[in-house]
mmCIF file of C-alpha atoms in Angstrom:
data_model
loop_
_atom_site.group_PDB
_atom_site.id
_atom_site.type_symbol
_atom_site.label_atom_id
_atom_site.label_comp_id
_atom_site.label_asym_id
_atom_site.label_seq_id
_atom_site.Cartn_x
_atom_site.Cartn_y
_atom_site.Cartn_z
ATOM 1 C CA UNK A 1 234.909 40.094 117.358
ATOM 2 C CA UNK A 2 238.197 40.654 119.101
ATOM 3 C CA UNK A 3 241.393 39.230 118.646
ATOM 4 C CA UNK A 4 242.051 36.202 120.237
ATOM 5 C CA UNK A 5 244.800 38.039 121.992
ATOM 6 C CA UNK A 6 242.617 41.326 123.422
ATOM 7 C CA UNK A 7 240.129 37.733 124.532
ATOM 8 C CA UNK A 8 243.173 36.511 126.477
ATOM 9 C CA UNK A 9 243.626 39.837 128.035
ATOM 10 C CA UNK A 10 239.786 40.279 128.858
ATOM 11 C CA UNK A 11 239.824 37.211 130.356
ATOM 12 C CA UNK A 12 242.914 37.679 132.264
ATOM 13 C CA UNK A 13 241.209 41.178 133.436
ATOM 14 C CA UNK A 14 238.020 39.589 134.894
ATOM 15 C CA UNK A 15 239.537 37.031 136.692
ATOM 16 C CA UNK A 16 241.821 40.229 138.497
ATOM 17 C CA UNK A 17 238.957 42.266 139.263
ATOM 18 C CA UNK A 18 240.141 45.118 137.039
ATOM 19 C CA UNK A 19 238.193 47.091 134.422
ATOM 20 C CA UNK A 20 239.116 45.770 131.063
ATOM 21 C CA UNK A 21 239.301 49.065 129.842
ATOM 22 C CA UNK A 22 241.763 50.151 132.198
ATOM 23 C CA UNK A 23 241.920 51.915 135.572
ATOM 24 C CA UNK A 24 238.590 54.946 135.723
ATOM 25 C CA UNK A 25 239.027 58.578 136.697
ATOM 26 C CA UNK A 26 238.050 58.691 140.256
ATOM 27 C CA UNK A 27 235.038 60.993 139.164
ATOM 28 C CA UNK A 28 234.512 58.766 136.913
ATOM 29 C CA UNK A 29 232.467 55.613 139.108
ATOM 30 C CA UNK A 30 229.357 56.983 141.340
ATOM 31 C CA UNK A 31 229.702 55.491 144.684
ATOM 32 C CA UNK A 32 227.599 53.036 145.729
ATOM 33 C CA UNK A 33 224.142 53.788 147.342
ATOM 34 C CA UNK A 34 225.054 50.913 149.509
ATOM 35 C CA UNK A 35 228.582 52.469 150.531
ATOM 36 C CA UNK A 36 226.702 55.826 151.335
ATOM 37 C CA UNK A 37 223.803 54.040 153.525
ATOM 38 C CA UNK A 38 226.398 51.851 155.333
ATOM 39 C CA UNK A 39 228.514 55.359 156.607
ATOM 40 C CA UNK A 40 225.664 57.091 157.403
ATOM 41 C CA UNK A 41 224.243 54.435 159.636
ATOM 42 C CA UNK A 42 227.792 53.970 161.242
ATOM 43 C CA UNK A 43 228.199 57.459 162.360
ATOM 44 C CA UNK A 44 224.516 57.230 163.386
ATOM 45 C CA UNK A 45 225.087 54.326 165.607
ATOM 46 C CA UNK A 46 228.318 56.206 167.310
ATOM 47 C CA UNK A 47 225.874 59.359 168.009
ATOM 48 C CA UNK A 48 223.806 57.685 169.694
ATOM 49 C CA UNK A 49 225.680 56.448 172.796
ATOM 50 C CA UNK A 50 226.598 60.186 173.133
ATOM 51 C CA UNK A 51 223.810 61.449 172.731
ATOM 52 C CA UNK A 52 221.834 59.281 175.584
ATOM 53 C CA UNK A 53 224.925 60.751 177.624
ATOM 54 C CA UNK A 54 224.575 64.130 176.854
ATOM 55 C CA UNK A 55 220.702 63.917 177.654
ATOM 56 C CA UNK A 56 221.123 61.881 181.179
ATOM 57 C CA UNK A 57 223.858 64.445 182.329
ATOM 58 C CA UNK A 58 221.614 67.930 181.953
ATOM 59 C CA UNK A 59 219.068 65.613 183.807
ATOM 60 C CA UNK A 60 221.531 64.806 186.346
ATOM 61 C CA UNK A 61 222.474 68.901 186.445
ATOM 62 C CA UNK A 62 218.436 69.477 186.399
ATOM 63 C CA UNK A 63 217.837 67.004 189.786
ATOM 64 C CA UNK A 64 220.845 68.231 191.811
ATOM 65 C CA UNK A 65 219.490 72.301 190.653
ATOM 66 C CA UNK A 66 215.858 70.863 192.023
ATOM 67 C CA UNK A 67 217.514 69.423 195.011
ATOM 68 C CA UNK A 68 219.493 72.615 196.035
ATOM 69 C CA UNK A 69 216.077 74.938 195.535
ATOM 70 C CA UNK A 70 214.173 72.069 197.496
ATOM 71 C CA UNK A 71 216.661 73.038 200.384
ATOM 72 C CA UNK A 72 216.661 76.684 200.275
ATOM 73 C CA UNK A 73 212.425 75.980 200.088
ATOM 74 C CA UNK A 74 212.980 74.094 203.392
ATOM 75 C CA UNK A 75 214.872 76.855 205.031
ATOM 76 C CA UNK A 76 213.172 79.574 204.201
ATOM 77 C CA UNK A 77 209.509 77.596 205.695
ATOM 78 C CA UNK A 78 211.380 76.294 208.748
ATOM 79 C CA UNK A 79 213.019 80.035 209.544
ATOM 80 C CA UNK A 80 209.580 81.810 208.832
ATOM 81 C CA UNK A 81 207.922 79.918 211.903
ATOM 82 C CA UNK A 82 207.642 77.400 214.489
ATOM 83 C CA UNK A 83 204.957 75.625 212.659
ATOM 84 C CA UNK A 84 206.978 73.915 209.740
ATOM 85 C CA UNK A 85 209.644 72.831 212.644
ATOM 86 C CA UNK A 86 207.130 71.205 214.882
ATOM 87 C CA UNK A 87 205.200 69.410 211.969
ATOM 88 C CA UNK A 88 208.527 68.255 210.630
ATOM 89 C CA UNK A 89 209.861 66.415 214.287
ATOM 90 C CA UNK A 90 206.660 64.671 214.100
ATOM 91 C CA UNK A 91 206.301 63.728 210.616
ATOM 92 C CA UNK A 92 206.908 60.551 208.445
ATOM 93 C CA UNK A 93 208.018 62.503 205.203
ATOM 94 C CA UNK A 94 208.026 65.380 203.086
ATOM 95 C CA UNK A 95 207.440 66.749 199.490
ATOM 96 C CA UNK A 96 209.114 69.479 198.702
ATOM 97 C CA UNK A 97 208.258 71.549 195.105
ATOM 98 C CA UNK A 98 210.481 74.564 194.983
ATOM 99 C CA UNK A 99 208.354 76.410 192.211
ATOM 100 C CA UNK A 100 204.795 75.503 190.867
ATOM 101 C CA UNK A 101 203.776 77.718 188.273
ATOM 102 C CA UNK A 102 200.000 78.218 188.503
ATOM 103 C CA UNK A 103 198.791 79.461 184.532
ATOM 104 C CA UNK A 104 195.087 80.049 183.397
ATOM 105 C CA UNK A 105 192.519 81.248 181.477
ATOM 106 C CA UNK A 106 189.531 79.374 182.141
ATOM 107 C CA UNK A 107 191.031 76.283 182.555
ATOM 108 C CA UNK A 108 194.192 76.025 185.002
ATOM 109 C CA UNK A 109 196.805 73.963 186.056
ATOM 110 C CA UNK A 110 199.658 73.501 187.992
ATOM 111 C CA UNK A 111 203.011 71.732 187.885
ATOM 112 C CA UNK A 112 206.181 71.624 189.396
ATOM 113 C CA UNK A 113 208.961 69.173 190.153
ATOM 114 C CA UNK A 114 210.065 68.117 193.217
ATOM 115 C CA UNK A 115 210.703 65.500 195.772
ATOM 116 C CA UNK A 116 209.996 63.210 198.417
ATOM 117 C CA UNK A 117 211.457 61.636 201.443
ATOM 118 C CA UNK A 118 211.124 59.301 204.336
ATOM 119 C CA UNK A 119 211.682 60.118 207.663
ATOM 120 C CA UNK A 120 212.760 56.222 208.682
ATOM 121 C CA UNK A 121 211.995 55.857 212.553
ATOM 122 C CA UNK A 122 211.828 59.622 213.605
ATOM 123 C CA UNK A 123 215.219 59.705 213.152
ATOM 124 C CA UNK A 124 217.300 59.150 209.809
ATOM 125 C CA UNK A 125 216.095 61.219 206.586
ATOM 126 C CA UNK A 126 215.768 58.949 203.612
ATOM 127 C CA UNK A 127 217.114 59.164 199.635
ATOM 128 C CA UNK A 128 214.528 61.609 197.443
ATOM 129 C CA UNK A 129 212.443 60.431 194.935
ATOM 130 C CA UNK A 130 212.220 62.544 192.283
ATOM 131 C CA UNK A 131 208.064 63.534 191.217
ATOM 132 C CA UNK A 132 206.016 65.746 189.023
ATOM 133 C CA UNK A 133 203.475 67.125 191.218
ATOM 134 C CA UNK A 134 200.178 68.619 188.818
ATOM 135 C CA UNK A 135 196.667 69.354 189.411
ATOM 136 C CA UNK A 136 193.719 71.278 187.434
ATOM 137 C CA UNK A 137 190.819 73.219 187.323
ATOM 138 C CA UNK A 138 187.975 74.552 185.908
ATOM 139 C CA UNK A 139 185.893 78.109 185.686
ATOM 140 C CA UNK A 140 186.482 81.390 185.267
ATOM 141 C CA UNK A 141 189.924 82.432 186.121
ATOM 142 C CA UNK A 142 193.354 83.887 184.352
ATOM 143 C CA UNK A 143 196.545 84.789 185.160
ATOM 144 C CA UNK A 144 200.340 83.444 186.288
ATOM 145 C CA UNK A 145 201.335 82.387 189.488
ATOM 146 C CA UNK A 146 204.358 80.601 190.678
ATOM 147 C CA UNK A 147 204.439 79.693 194.740
ATOM 148 C CA UNK A 148 207.068 77.097 196.873
ATOM 149 C CA UNK A 149 205.126 74.414 198.437
ATOM 150 C CA UNK A 150 206.338 71.825 200.916
ATOM 151 C CA UNK A 151 203.696 69.167 202.222
ATOM 152 C CA UNK A 152 204.546 67.751 205.399
ATOM 153 C CA UNK A 153 203.343 64.062 205.784
ATOM 154 C CA UNK A 154 202.851 62.421 208.891
ATOM 155 C CA UNK A 155 201.361 59.101 208.148
ATOM 156 C CA UNK A 156 204.017 56.911 206.880
ATOM 157 C CA UNK A 157 200.824 55.364 204.757
ATOM 158 C CA UNK A 158 200.725 58.702 202.758
ATOM 159 C CA UNK A 159 204.406 58.590 201.847
ATOM 160 C CA UNK A 160 204.058 55.124 200.563
ATOM 161 C CA UNK A 161 201.315 56.053 198.564
ATOM 162 C CA UNK A 162 202.428 59.278 197.185
ATOM 163 C CA UNK A 163 205.305 57.520 195.157
ATOM 164 C CA UNK A 164 202.838 55.026 193.571
ATOM 165 C CA UNK A 165 202.025 55.326 189.874
ATOM 166 C CA UNK A 166 198.455 57.784 189.201
ATOM 167 C CA UNK A 167 198.413 58.900 193.289
ATOM 168 C CA UNK A 168 196.071 61.797 193.442
ATOM 169 C CA UNK A 169 195.166 63.695 196.525
ATOM 170 C CA UNK A 170 191.351 63.360 197.785
ATOM 171 C CA UNK A 171 188.409 64.122 199.576
ATOM 172 C CA UNK A 172 189.552 60.770 201.909
ATOM 173 C CA UNK A 173 193.031 62.093 203.422
ATOM 174 C CA UNK A 174 192.681 65.823 205.922
ATOM 175 C CA UNK A 175 194.907 68.475 205.086
ATOM 176 C CA UNK A 176 194.984 71.149 206.761
ATOM 177 C CA UNK A 177 196.974 74.771 206.195
ATOM 178 C CA UNK A 178 200.624 74.430 208.198
ATOM 179 C CA UNK A 179 201.001 78.488 208.782
ATOM 180 C CA UNK A 180 197.369 79.045 210.509
ATOM 181 C CA UNK A 181 199.155 78.760 214.309
ATOM 182 C CA UNK A 182 198.440 74.940 214.606
ATOM 183 C CA UNK A 183 200.280 73.952 217.848
ATOM 184 C CA UNK A 184 201.309 70.244 216.621
ATOM 185 C CA UNK A 185 203.391 69.765 220.021
ATOM 186 C CA UNK A 186 200.042 69.641 222.064
ATOM 187 C CA UNK A 187 197.760 67.059 219.526
ATOM 188 C CA UNK A 188 197.517 63.631 219.718
ATOM 189 C CA UNK A 189 198.697 61.319 216.598
ATOM 190 C CA UNK A 190 195.506 60.615 216.211
ATOM 191 C CA UNK A 191 194.169 64.336 215.862
ATOM 192 C CA UNK A 192 196.899 64.957 213.140
ATOM 193 C CA UNK A 193 195.956 65.581 209.759
ATOM 194 C CA UNK A 194 197.209 63.475 207.278
ATOM 195 C CA UNK A 195 199.018 66.490 204.971
ATOM 196 C CA UNK A 196 200.116 69.950 206.419
ATOM 197 C CA UNK A 197 200.971 72.425 204.038
ATOM 198 C CA UNK A 198 202.994 75.293 203.487
ATOM 199 C CA UNK A 199 202.707 77.361 200.871
ATOM 200 C CA UNK A 200 204.421 80.590 199.817
ATOM 201 C CA UNK A 201 205.505 83.516 196.787
ATOM 202 C CA UNK A 202 208.141 85.324 197.161
ATOM 203 C CA UNK A 203 206.012 87.925 198.913
ATOM 204 C CA UNK A 204 204.418 85.484 201.003
ATOM 205 C CA UNK A 205 201.270 83.309 202.014
ATOM 206 C CA UNK A 206 199.657 81.394 199.543
ATOM 207 C CA UNK A 207 196.051 81.467 199.880
ATOM 208 C CA UNK A 208 194.865 80.245 196.847
ATOM 209 C CA UNK A 209 196.188 76.734 197.281
ATOM 210 C CA UNK A 210 194.243 73.515 197.517
ATOM 211 C CA UNK A 211 195.856 69.685 197.379
ATOM 212 C CA UNK A 212 192.406 68.196 196.404
ATOM 213 C CA UNK A 213 192.555 67.314 192.742
ATOM 214 C CA UNK A 214 196.555 67.276 192.666
ATOM 215 C CA UNK A 215 198.728 64.552 191.405
ATOM 216 C CA UNK A 216 202.093 63.183 191.930
ATOM 217 C CA UNK A 217 203.897 60.991 189.277
ATOM 218 C CA UNK A 218 207.451 59.456 189.833
ATOM 219 C CA UNK A 219 210.111 60.978 187.456
ATOM 220 C CA UNK A 220 211.798 57.886 186.182
ATOM 221 C CA UNK A 221 214.135 59.660 183.783
ATOM 222 C CA UNK A 222 215.168 61.696 186.817
ATOM 223 C CA UNK A 223 215.858 58.724 188.516
ATOM 224 C CA UNK A 224 217.855 57.024 185.826
ATOM 225 C CA UNK A 225 220.060 59.977 186.102
ATOM 226 C CA UNK A 226 220.648 60.283 189.400
ATOM 227 C CA UNK A 227 220.965 56.591 190.444
ATOM 228 C CA UNK A 228 222.040 54.938 186.937
ATOM 229 C CA UNK A 229 220.526 52.881 184.346
ATOM 230 C CA UNK A 230 219.103 50.581 187.050
ATOM 231 C CA UNK A 231 217.643 52.945 189.312
ATOM 232 C CA UNK A 232 216.065 51.170 192.433
ATOM 233 C CA UNK A 233 212.682 50.861 193.253
ATOM 234 C CA UNK A 234 211.121 53.968 195.349
ATOM 235 C CA UNK A 235 210.076 51.902 197.943
ATOM 236 C CA UNK A 236 213.622 50.524 198.344
ATOM 237 C CA UNK A 237 214.917 54.606 198.184
ATOM 238 C CA UNK A 238 212.269 55.537 200.597
ATOM 239 C CA UNK A 239 212.739 53.023 203.474
ATOM 240 C CA UNK A 240 215.316 50.069 202.906
ATOM 241 C CA UNK A 241 218.428 51.805 201.125
ATOM 242 C CA UNK A 242 220.949 53.253 202.824
ATOM 243 C CA UNK A 243 221.256 57.102 201.861
ATOM 244 C CA UNK A 244 223.924 57.330 199.809
ATOM 245 C CA UNK A 245 222.894 60.474 197.140
ATOM 246 C CA UNK A 246 225.463 63.115 198.760
ATOM 247 C CA UNK A 247 223.712 65.624 196.347
ATOM 248 C CA UNK A 248 221.273 65.826 198.214
ATOM 249 C CA UNK A 249 222.738 65.644 201.555
ATOM 250 C CA UNK A 250 222.388 69.035 202.350
ATOM 251 C CA UNK A 251 218.800 68.697 202.125
ATOM 252 C CA UNK A 252 218.678 65.944 203.988
ATOM 253 C CA UNK A 253 220.842 68.173 207.109
ATOM 254 C CA UNK A 254 218.614 70.995 206.204
ATOM 255 C CA UNK A 255 215.496 68.358 206.884
ATOM 256 C CA UNK A 256 217.007 66.896 210.305
ATOM 257 C CA UNK A 257 218.089 70.573 211.693
ATOM 258 C CA UNK A 258 214.430 72.018 211.429
ATOM 259 C CA UNK A 259 212.719 69.055 212.815
ATOM 260 C CA UNK A 260 215.351 68.340 215.540
ATOM 261 C CA UNK A 261 215.454 64.624 216.556
ATOM 262 C CA UNK A 262 216.375 63.410 212.889
ATOM 263 C CA UNK A 263 219.455 63.266 211.379
ATOM 264 C CA UNK A 264 221.201 62.475 207.688
ATOM 265 C CA UNK A 265 222.905 59.499 207.005
#
């Protein structure tokens, strides 16, 4: 049994929150699990915003690379002949995919990141809506191919539809190969196809292209990286919002110069 003085000392230590056995070595008492968990969660909470910012920055760089390549693609198509320039001078909008990758082994597929721009009232080119174009096909096929694609869209209704979720090119629309000598200036509005397509590999025209079954999906993640977390709706970007994306100015200028009648903002 403890003596009265010892009992008094123990009570004093208890009231003061001290260990009655005296100070313990730093390694003598294990660190509590709650302390470790709290420190871990705190560090993770600090890392999440930084990780998100890094991902957004990477996506924004990829978006700018897509815009730069799209600008080069437009210039190549329009410098190769008059058909692309004539089509752009009368169009309602354009889809440019600088690099479409086609792969196949029994089941084939194509995909590529690109941009859709609208031509407002035949004068002003809009800011871009970032999209992914894809398609699938079946049959005896094998191989790998990459090509550049530009779809010149002649009707505003089709431009609007392309940035609608789940859009798919189908048999209800009319298509024509833009580089087969079409004389756009001699055609009336009712004679125009809905879409004129231009496709080229590094070595020349790409003849194995078909639009039917291709889908276009808006890339929301890229939109947030370029336009901010509260990215405007695609309808606003294409038809209502004043063009302001500095990174797209070169592309708008290339389209305006190619088409002759439009102008960048």
